[in-house]
PDB file of N, CA and C in Angstrom:
ATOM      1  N   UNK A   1     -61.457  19.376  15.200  1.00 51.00           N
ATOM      2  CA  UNK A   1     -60.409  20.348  15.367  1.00 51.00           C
ATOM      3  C   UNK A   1     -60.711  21.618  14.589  1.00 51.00           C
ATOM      4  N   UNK A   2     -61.094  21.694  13.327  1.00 57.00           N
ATOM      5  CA  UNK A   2     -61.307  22.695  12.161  1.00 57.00           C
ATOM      6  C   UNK A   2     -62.985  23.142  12.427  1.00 57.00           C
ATOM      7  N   UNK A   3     -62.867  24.689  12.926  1.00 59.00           N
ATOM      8  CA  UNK A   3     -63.913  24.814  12.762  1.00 59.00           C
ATOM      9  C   UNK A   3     -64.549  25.498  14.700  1.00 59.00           C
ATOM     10  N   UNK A   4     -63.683  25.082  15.422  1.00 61.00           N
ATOM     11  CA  UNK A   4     -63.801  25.752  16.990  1.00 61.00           C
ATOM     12  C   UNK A   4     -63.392  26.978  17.393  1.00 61.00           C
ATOM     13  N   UNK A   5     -63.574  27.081  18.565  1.00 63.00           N
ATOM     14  CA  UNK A   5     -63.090  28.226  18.824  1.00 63.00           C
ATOM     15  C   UNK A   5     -61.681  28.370  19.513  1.00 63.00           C
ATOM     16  N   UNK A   6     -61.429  27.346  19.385  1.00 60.00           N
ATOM     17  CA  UNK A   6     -59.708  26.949  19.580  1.00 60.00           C
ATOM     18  C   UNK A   6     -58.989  26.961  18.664  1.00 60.00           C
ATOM     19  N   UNK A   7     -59.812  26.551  17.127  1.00 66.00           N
ATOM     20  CA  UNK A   7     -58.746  26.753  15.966  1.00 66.00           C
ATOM     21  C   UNK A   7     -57.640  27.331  16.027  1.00 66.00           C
ATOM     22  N   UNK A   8     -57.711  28.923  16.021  1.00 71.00           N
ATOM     23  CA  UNK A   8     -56.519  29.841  15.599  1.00 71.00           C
ATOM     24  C   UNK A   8     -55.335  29.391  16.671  1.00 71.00           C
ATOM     25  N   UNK A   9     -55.517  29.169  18.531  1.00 69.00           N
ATOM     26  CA  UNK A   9     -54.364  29.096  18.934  1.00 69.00           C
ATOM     27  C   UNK A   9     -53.554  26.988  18.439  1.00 69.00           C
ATOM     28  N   UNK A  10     -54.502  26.396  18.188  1.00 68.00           N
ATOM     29  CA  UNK A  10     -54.180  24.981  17.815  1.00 68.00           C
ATOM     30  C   UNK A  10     -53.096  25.146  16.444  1.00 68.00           C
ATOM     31  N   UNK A  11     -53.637  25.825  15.665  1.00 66.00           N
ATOM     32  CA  UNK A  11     -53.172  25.817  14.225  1.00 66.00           C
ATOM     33  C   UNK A  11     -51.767  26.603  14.446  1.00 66.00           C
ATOM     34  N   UNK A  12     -51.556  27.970  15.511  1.00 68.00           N
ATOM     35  CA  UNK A  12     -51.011  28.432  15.792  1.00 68.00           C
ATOM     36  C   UNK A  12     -49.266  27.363  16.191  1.00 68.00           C
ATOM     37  N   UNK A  13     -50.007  26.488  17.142  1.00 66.00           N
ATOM     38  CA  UNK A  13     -49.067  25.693  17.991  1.00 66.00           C
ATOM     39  C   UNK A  13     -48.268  24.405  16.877  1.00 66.00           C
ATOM     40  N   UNK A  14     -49.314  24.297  15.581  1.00 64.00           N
ATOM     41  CA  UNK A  14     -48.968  23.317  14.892  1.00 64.00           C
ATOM     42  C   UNK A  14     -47.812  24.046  14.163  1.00 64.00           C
ATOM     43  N   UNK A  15     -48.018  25.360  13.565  1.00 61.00           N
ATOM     44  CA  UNK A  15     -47.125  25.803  13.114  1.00 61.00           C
ATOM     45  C   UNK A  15     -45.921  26.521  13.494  1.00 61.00           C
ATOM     46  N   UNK A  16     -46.078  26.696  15.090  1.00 62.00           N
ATOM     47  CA  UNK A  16     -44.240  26.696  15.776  1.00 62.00           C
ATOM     48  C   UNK A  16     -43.945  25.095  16.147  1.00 62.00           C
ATOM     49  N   UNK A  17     -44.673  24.472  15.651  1.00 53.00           N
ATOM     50  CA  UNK A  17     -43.324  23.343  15.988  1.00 53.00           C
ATOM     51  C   UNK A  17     -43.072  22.581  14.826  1.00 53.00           C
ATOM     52  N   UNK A  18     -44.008  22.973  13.820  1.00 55.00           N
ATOM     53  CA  UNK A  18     -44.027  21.842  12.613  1.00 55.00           C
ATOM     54  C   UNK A  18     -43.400  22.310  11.659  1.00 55.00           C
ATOM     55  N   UNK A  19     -43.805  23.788  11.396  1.00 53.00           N
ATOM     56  CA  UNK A  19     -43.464  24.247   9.644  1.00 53.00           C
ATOM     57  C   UNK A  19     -42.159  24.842   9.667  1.00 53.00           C
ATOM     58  N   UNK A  20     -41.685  25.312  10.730  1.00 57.00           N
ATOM     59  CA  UNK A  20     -40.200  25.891  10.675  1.00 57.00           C
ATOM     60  C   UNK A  20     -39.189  24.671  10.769  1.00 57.00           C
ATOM     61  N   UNK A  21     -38.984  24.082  11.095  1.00 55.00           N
ATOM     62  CA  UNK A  21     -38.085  22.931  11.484  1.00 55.00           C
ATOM     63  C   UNK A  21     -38.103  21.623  10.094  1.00 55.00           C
ATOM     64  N   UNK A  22     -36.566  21.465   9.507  1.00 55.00           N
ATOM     65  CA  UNK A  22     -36.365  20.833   8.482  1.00 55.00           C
ATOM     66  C   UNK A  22     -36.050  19.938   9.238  1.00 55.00           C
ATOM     67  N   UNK A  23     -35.976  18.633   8.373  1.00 54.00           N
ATOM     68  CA  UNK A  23     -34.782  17.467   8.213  1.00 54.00           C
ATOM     69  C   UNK A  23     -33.440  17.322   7.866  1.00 54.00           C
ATOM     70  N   UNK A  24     -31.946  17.816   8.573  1.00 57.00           N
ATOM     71  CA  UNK A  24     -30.912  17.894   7.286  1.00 57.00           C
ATOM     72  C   UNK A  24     -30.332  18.736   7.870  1.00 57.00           C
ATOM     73  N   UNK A  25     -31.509  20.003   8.776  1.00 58.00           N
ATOM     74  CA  UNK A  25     -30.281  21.380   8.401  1.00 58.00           C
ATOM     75  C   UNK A  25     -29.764  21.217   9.751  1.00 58.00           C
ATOM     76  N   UNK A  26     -28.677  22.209  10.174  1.00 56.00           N
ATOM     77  CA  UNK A  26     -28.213  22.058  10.954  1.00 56.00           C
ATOM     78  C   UNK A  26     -28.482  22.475  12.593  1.00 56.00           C
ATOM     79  N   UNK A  27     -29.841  22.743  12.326  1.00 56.00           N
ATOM     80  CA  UNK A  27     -30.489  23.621  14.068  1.00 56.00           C
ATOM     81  C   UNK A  27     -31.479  22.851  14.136  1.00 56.00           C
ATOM     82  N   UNK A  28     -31.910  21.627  13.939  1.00 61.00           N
ATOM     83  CA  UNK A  28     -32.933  20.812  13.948  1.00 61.00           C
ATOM     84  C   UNK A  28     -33.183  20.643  15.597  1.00 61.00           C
ATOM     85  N   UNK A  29     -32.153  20.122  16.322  1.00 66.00           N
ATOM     86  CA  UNK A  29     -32.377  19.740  18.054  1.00 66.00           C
ATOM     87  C   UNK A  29     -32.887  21.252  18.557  1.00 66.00           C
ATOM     88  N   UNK A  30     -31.869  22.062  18.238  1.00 69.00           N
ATOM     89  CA  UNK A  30     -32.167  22.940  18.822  1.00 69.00           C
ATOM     90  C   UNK A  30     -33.817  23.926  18.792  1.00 69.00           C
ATOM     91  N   UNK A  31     -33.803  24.221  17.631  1.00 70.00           N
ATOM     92  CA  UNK A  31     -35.343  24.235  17.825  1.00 70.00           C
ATOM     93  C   UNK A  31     -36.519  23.081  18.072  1.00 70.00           C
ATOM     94  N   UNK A  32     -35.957  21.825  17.629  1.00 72.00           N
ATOM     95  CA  UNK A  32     -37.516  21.146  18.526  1.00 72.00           C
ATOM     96  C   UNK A  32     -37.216  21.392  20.153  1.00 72.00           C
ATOM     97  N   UNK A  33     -35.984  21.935  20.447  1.00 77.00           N
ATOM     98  CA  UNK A  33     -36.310  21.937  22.366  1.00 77.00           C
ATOM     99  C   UNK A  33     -36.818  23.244  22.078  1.00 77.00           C
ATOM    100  N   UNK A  34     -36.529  24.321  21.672  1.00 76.00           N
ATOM    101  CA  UNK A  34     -37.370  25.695  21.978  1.00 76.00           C
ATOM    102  C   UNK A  34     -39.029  25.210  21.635  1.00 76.00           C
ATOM    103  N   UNK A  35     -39.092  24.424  20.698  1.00 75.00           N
ATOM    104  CA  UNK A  35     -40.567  24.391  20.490  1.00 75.00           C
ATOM    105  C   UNK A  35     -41.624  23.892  21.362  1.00 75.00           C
ATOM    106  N   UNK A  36     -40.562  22.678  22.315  1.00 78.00           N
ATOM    107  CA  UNK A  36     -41.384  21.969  23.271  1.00 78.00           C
ATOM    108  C   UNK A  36     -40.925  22.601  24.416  1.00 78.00           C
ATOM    109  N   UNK A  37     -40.192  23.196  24.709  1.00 81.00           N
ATOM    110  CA  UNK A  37     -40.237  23.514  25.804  1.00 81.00           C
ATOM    111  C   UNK A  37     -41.360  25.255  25.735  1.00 81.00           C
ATOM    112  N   UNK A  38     -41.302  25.563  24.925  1.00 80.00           N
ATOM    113  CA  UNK A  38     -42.616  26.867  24.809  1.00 80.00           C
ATOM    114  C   UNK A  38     -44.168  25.767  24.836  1.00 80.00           C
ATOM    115  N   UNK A  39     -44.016  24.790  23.890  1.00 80.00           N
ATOM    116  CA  UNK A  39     -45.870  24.220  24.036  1.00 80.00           C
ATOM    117  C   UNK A  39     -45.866  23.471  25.741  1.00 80.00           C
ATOM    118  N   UNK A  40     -44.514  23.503  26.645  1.00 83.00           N
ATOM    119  CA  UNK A  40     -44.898  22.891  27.931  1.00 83.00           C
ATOM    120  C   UNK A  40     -44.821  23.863  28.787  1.00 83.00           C
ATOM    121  N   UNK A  41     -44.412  25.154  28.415  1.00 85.00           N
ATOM    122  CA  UNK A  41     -44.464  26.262  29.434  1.00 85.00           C
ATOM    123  C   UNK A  41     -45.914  26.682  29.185  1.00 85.00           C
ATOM    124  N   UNK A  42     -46.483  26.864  28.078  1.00 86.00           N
ATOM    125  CA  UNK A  42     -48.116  27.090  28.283  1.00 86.00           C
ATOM    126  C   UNK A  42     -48.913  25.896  29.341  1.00 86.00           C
ATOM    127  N   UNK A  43     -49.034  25.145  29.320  1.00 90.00           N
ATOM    128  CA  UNK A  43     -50.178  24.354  30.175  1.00 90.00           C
ATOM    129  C   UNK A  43     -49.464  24.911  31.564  1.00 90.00           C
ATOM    130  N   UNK A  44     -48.074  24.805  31.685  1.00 91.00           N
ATOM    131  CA  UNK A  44     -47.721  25.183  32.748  1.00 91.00           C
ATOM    132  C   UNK A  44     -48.144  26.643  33.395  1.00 91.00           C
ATOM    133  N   UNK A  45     -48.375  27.685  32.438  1.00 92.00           N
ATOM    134  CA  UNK A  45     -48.701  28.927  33.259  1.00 92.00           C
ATOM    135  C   UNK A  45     -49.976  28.523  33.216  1.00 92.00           C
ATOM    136  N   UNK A  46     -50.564  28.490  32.704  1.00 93.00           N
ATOM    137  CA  UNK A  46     -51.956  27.977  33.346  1.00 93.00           C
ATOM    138  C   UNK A  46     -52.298  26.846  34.391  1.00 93.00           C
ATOM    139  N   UNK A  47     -51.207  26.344  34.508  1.00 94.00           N
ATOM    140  CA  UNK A  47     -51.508  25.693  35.959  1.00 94.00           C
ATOM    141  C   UNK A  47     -51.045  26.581  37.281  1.00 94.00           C
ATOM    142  N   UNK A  48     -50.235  27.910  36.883  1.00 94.00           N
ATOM    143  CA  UNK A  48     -49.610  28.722  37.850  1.00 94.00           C
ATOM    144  C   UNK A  48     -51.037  29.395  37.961  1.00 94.00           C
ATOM    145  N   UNK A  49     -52.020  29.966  36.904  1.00 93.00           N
ATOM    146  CA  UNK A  49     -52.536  30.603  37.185  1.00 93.00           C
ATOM    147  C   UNK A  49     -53.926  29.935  38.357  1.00 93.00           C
ATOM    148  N   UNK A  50     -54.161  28.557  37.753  1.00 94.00           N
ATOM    149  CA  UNK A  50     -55.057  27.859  38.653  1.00 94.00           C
ATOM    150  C   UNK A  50     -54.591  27.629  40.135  1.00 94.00           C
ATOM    151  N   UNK A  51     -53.110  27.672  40.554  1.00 94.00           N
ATOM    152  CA  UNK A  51     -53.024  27.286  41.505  1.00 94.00           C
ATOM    153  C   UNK A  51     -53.124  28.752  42.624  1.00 94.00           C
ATOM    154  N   UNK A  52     -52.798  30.176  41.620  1.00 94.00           N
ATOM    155  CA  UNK A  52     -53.120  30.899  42.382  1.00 94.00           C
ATOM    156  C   UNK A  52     -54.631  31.432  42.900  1.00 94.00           C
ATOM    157  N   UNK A  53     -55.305  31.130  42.005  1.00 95.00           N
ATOM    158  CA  UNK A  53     -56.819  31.774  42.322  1.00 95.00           C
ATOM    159  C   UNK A  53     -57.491  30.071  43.454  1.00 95.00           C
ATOM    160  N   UNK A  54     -56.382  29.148  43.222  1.00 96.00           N
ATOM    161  CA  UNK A  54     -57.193  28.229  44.645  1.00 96.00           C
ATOM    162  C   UNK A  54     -56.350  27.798  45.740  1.00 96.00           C
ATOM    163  N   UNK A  55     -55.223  28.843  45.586  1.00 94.00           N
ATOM    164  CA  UNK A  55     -54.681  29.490  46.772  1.00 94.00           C
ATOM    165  C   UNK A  55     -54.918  30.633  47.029  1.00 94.00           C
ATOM    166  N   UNK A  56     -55.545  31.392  46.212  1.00 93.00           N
ATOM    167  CA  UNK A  56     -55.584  32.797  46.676  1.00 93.00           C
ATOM    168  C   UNK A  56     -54.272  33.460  47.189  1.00 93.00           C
ATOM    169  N   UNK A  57     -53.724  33.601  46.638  1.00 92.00           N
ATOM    170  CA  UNK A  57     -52.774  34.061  46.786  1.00 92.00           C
ATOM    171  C   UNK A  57     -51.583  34.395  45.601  1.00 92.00           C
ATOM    172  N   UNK A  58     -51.299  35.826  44.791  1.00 90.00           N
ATOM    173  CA  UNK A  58     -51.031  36.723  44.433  1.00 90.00           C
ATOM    174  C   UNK A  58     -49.354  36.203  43.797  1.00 90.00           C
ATOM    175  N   UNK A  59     -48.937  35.990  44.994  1.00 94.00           N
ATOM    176  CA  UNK A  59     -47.137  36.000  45.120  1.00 94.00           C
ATOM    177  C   UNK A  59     -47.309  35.197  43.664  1.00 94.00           C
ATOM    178  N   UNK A  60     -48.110  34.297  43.958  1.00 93.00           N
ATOM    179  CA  UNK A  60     -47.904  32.515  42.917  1.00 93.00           C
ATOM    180  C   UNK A  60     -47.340  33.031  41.272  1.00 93.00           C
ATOM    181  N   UNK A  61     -48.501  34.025  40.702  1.00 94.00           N
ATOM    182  CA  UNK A  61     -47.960  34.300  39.618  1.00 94.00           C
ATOM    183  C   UNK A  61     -46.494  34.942  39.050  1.00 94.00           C
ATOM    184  N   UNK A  62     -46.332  35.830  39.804  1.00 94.00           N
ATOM    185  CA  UNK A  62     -45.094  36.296  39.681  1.00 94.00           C
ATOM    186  C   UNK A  62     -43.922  35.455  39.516  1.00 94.00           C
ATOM    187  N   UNK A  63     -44.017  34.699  40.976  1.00 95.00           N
ATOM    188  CA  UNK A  63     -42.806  33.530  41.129  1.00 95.00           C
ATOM    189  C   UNK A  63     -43.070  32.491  40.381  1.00 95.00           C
ATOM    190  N   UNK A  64     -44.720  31.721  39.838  1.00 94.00           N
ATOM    191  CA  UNK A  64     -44.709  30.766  38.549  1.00 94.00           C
ATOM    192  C   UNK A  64     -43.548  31.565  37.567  1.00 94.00           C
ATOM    193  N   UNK A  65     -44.194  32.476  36.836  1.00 93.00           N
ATOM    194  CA  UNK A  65     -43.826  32.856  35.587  1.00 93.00           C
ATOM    195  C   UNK A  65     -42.212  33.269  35.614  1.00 93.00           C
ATOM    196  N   UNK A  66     -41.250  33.613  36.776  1.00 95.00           N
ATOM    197  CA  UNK A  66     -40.188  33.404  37.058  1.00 95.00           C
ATOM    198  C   UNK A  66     -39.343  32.065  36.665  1.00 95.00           C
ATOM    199  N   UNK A  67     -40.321  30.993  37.632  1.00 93.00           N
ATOM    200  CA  UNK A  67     -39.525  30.015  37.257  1.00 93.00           C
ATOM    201  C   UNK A  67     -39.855  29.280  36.288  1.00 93.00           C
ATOM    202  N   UNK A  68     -41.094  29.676  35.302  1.00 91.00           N
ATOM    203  CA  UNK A  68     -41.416  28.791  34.158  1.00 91.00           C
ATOM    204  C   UNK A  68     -40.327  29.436  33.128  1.00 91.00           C
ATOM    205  N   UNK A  69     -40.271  30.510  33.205  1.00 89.00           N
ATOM    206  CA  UNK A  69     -38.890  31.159  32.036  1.00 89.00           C
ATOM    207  C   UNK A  69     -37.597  30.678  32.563  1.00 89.00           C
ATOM    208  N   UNK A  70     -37.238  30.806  33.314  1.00 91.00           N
ATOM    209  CA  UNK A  70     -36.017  30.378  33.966  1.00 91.00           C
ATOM    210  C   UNK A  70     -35.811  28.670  33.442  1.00 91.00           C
ATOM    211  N   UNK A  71     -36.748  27.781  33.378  1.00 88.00           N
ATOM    212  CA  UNK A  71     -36.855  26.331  32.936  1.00 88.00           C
ATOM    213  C   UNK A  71     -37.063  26.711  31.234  1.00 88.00           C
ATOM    214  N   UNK A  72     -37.906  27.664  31.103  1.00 84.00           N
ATOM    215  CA  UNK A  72     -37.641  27.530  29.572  1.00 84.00           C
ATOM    216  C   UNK A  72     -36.209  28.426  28.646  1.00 84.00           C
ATOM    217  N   UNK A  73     -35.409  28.724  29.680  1.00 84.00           N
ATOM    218  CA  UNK A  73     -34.133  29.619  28.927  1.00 84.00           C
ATOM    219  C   UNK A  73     -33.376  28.359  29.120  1.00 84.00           C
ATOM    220  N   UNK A  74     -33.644  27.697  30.282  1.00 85.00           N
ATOM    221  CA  UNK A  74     -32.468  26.578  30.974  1.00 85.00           C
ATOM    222  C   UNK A  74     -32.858  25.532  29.605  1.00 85.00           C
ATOM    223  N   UNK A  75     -33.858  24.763  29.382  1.00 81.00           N
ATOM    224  CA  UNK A  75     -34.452  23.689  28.417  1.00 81.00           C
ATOM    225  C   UNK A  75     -34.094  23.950  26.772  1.00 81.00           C
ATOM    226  N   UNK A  76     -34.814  25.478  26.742  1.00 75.00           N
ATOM    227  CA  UNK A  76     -34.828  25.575  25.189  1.00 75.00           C
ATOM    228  C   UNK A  76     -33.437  26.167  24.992  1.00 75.00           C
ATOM    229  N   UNK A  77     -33.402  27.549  25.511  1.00 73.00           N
ATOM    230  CA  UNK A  77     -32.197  28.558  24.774  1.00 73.00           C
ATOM    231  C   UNK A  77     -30.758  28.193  25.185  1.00 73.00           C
ATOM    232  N   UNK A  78     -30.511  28.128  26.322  1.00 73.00           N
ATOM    233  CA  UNK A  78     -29.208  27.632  27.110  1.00 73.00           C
ATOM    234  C   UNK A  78     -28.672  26.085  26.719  1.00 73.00           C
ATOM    235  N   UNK A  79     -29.623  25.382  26.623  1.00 66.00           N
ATOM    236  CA  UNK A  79     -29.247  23.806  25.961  1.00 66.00           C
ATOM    237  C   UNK A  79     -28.264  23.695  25.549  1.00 66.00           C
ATOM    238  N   UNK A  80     -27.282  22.325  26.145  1.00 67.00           N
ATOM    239  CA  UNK A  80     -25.809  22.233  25.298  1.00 67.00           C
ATOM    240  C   UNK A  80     -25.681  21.625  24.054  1.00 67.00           C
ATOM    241  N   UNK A  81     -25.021  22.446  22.829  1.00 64.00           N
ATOM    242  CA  UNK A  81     -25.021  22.154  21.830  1.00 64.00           C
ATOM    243  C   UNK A  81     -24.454  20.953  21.372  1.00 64.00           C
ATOM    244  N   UNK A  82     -25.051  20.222  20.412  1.00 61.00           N
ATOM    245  CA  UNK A  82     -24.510  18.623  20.102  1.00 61.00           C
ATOM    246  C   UNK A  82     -23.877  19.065  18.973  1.00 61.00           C
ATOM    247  N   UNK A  83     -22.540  18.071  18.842  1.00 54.00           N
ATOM    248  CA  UNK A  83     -21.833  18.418  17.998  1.00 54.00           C
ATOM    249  C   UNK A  83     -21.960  17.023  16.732  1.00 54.00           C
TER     250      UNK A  83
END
């Protein structure tokens, strides 16, 4: 892991989901869904982007990245709060 050329975005990903988020306090749910739902919208635009260059076809990105935000406002930000 230490030492590639992936480091910086890996270390990156460890530290939005790991180092901000306590035990105790009171936004704990709520940010582990923003956190996972951002580390599952990445593989996901990159599968928008693969599916457009082997469809050839243009529209794909636009309307991916539409509905990958739209799932990540719906998942992470919009989420109903537990009481």
């Amino acid at each position: 892991m230490h030492g590639g050329d992936d480091t910086n975005l890996q270390m990156a990903l460890m530290n939005l989901a790991f180092v901000r988020g306590r035990f105790g306090s009171g936004n704990d749910a709520g940010f582990a869904r923003v956190g996972l739902a951002f580390m599952l919208w990445m593989p996901g635009f990159l599968l928008v982007l693969i599916l457009s260059v082997v469809l050839q076809v243009e529209v794909v990105v636009p309307a991916g990245l539409i509905l990958l935000g739209l799932a990540f406002w719906r998942f992470g930000v919009r989420a109903p709060k537990e009481s």
